[in-house]
XYZ file of C-alpha atoms in Angstrom:
68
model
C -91.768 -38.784 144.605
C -90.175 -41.372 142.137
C -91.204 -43.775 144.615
C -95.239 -43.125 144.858
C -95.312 -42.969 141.086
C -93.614 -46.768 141.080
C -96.068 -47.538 143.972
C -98.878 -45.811 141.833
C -97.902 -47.897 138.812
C -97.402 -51.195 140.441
C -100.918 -51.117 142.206
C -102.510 -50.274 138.484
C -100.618 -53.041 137.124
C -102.067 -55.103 140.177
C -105.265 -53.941 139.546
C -105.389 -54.784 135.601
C -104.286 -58.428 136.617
C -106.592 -59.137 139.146
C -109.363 -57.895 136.965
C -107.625 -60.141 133.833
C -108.074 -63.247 136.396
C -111.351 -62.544 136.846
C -112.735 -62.620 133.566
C -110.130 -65.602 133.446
C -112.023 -67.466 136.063
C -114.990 -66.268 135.022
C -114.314 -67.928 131.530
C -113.305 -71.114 132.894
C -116.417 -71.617 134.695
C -118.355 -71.030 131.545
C -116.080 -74.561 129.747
C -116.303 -76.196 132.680
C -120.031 -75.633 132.779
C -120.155 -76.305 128.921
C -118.428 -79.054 129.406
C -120.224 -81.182 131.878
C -123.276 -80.241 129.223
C -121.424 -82.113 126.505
C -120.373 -85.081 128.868
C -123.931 -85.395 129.828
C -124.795 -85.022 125.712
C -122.638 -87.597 125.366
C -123.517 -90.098 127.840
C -127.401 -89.715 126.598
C -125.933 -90.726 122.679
C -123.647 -93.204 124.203
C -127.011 -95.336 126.074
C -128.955 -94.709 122.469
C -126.086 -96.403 120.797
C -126.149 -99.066 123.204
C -129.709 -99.480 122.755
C -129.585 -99.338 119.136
C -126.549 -102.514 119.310
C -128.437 -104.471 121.332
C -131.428 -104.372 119.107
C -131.032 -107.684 116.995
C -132.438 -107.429 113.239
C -135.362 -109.532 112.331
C -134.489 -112.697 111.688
C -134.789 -113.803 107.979
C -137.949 -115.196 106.453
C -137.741 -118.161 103.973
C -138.197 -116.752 100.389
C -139.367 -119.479 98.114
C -137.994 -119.253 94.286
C -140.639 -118.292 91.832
C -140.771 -120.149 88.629
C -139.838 -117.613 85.829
C-alpha cells in the first residue's frame, strides 16, 4: 500500500511539472515571438536613422551685412 501512495504521489508530482513546462514553453514562445517584433522594430528605426545621416543639411547661403 505504502508503495501505490508513493507511485500515486510521484505521478501527481509528474503531472504538475509537465503542466509547469508547458506554460513554460508556452511563455517562451510568446518572448521569442515578441522578440523578433522588436528586432524587426528595430531594424525599421535603424534604416530611418540611416536615412536621416545621410541626408546632408542645406548648404549655407551668403548673408550680406546690413548697414545699421
Amino acid at each position: 500500500m505504502a508503495e501505490e501512495t508513493t507511485t500515486e504521489i510521484l505521478k501527481g508530482k509528474i503531472e504538475s511539472l509537465e503542466e509547469r513546462i508547458n506554460v513554460l514553453e508556452a511563455n517562451l514562445q510568446d518572448e521569442r515571438e515578441d522578440l523578433e517584433k522588436l528586432k524587426e522594430v528595430a531594424d525599421q528605426d535603424h534604416k530611418k536613422l540611416e536615412s536621416i545621416k545621410s541626408v546632408k543639411p542645406p548648404t549655407p547661403t551668403p548673408v550680406t551685412p546690413v548697414g545699421l
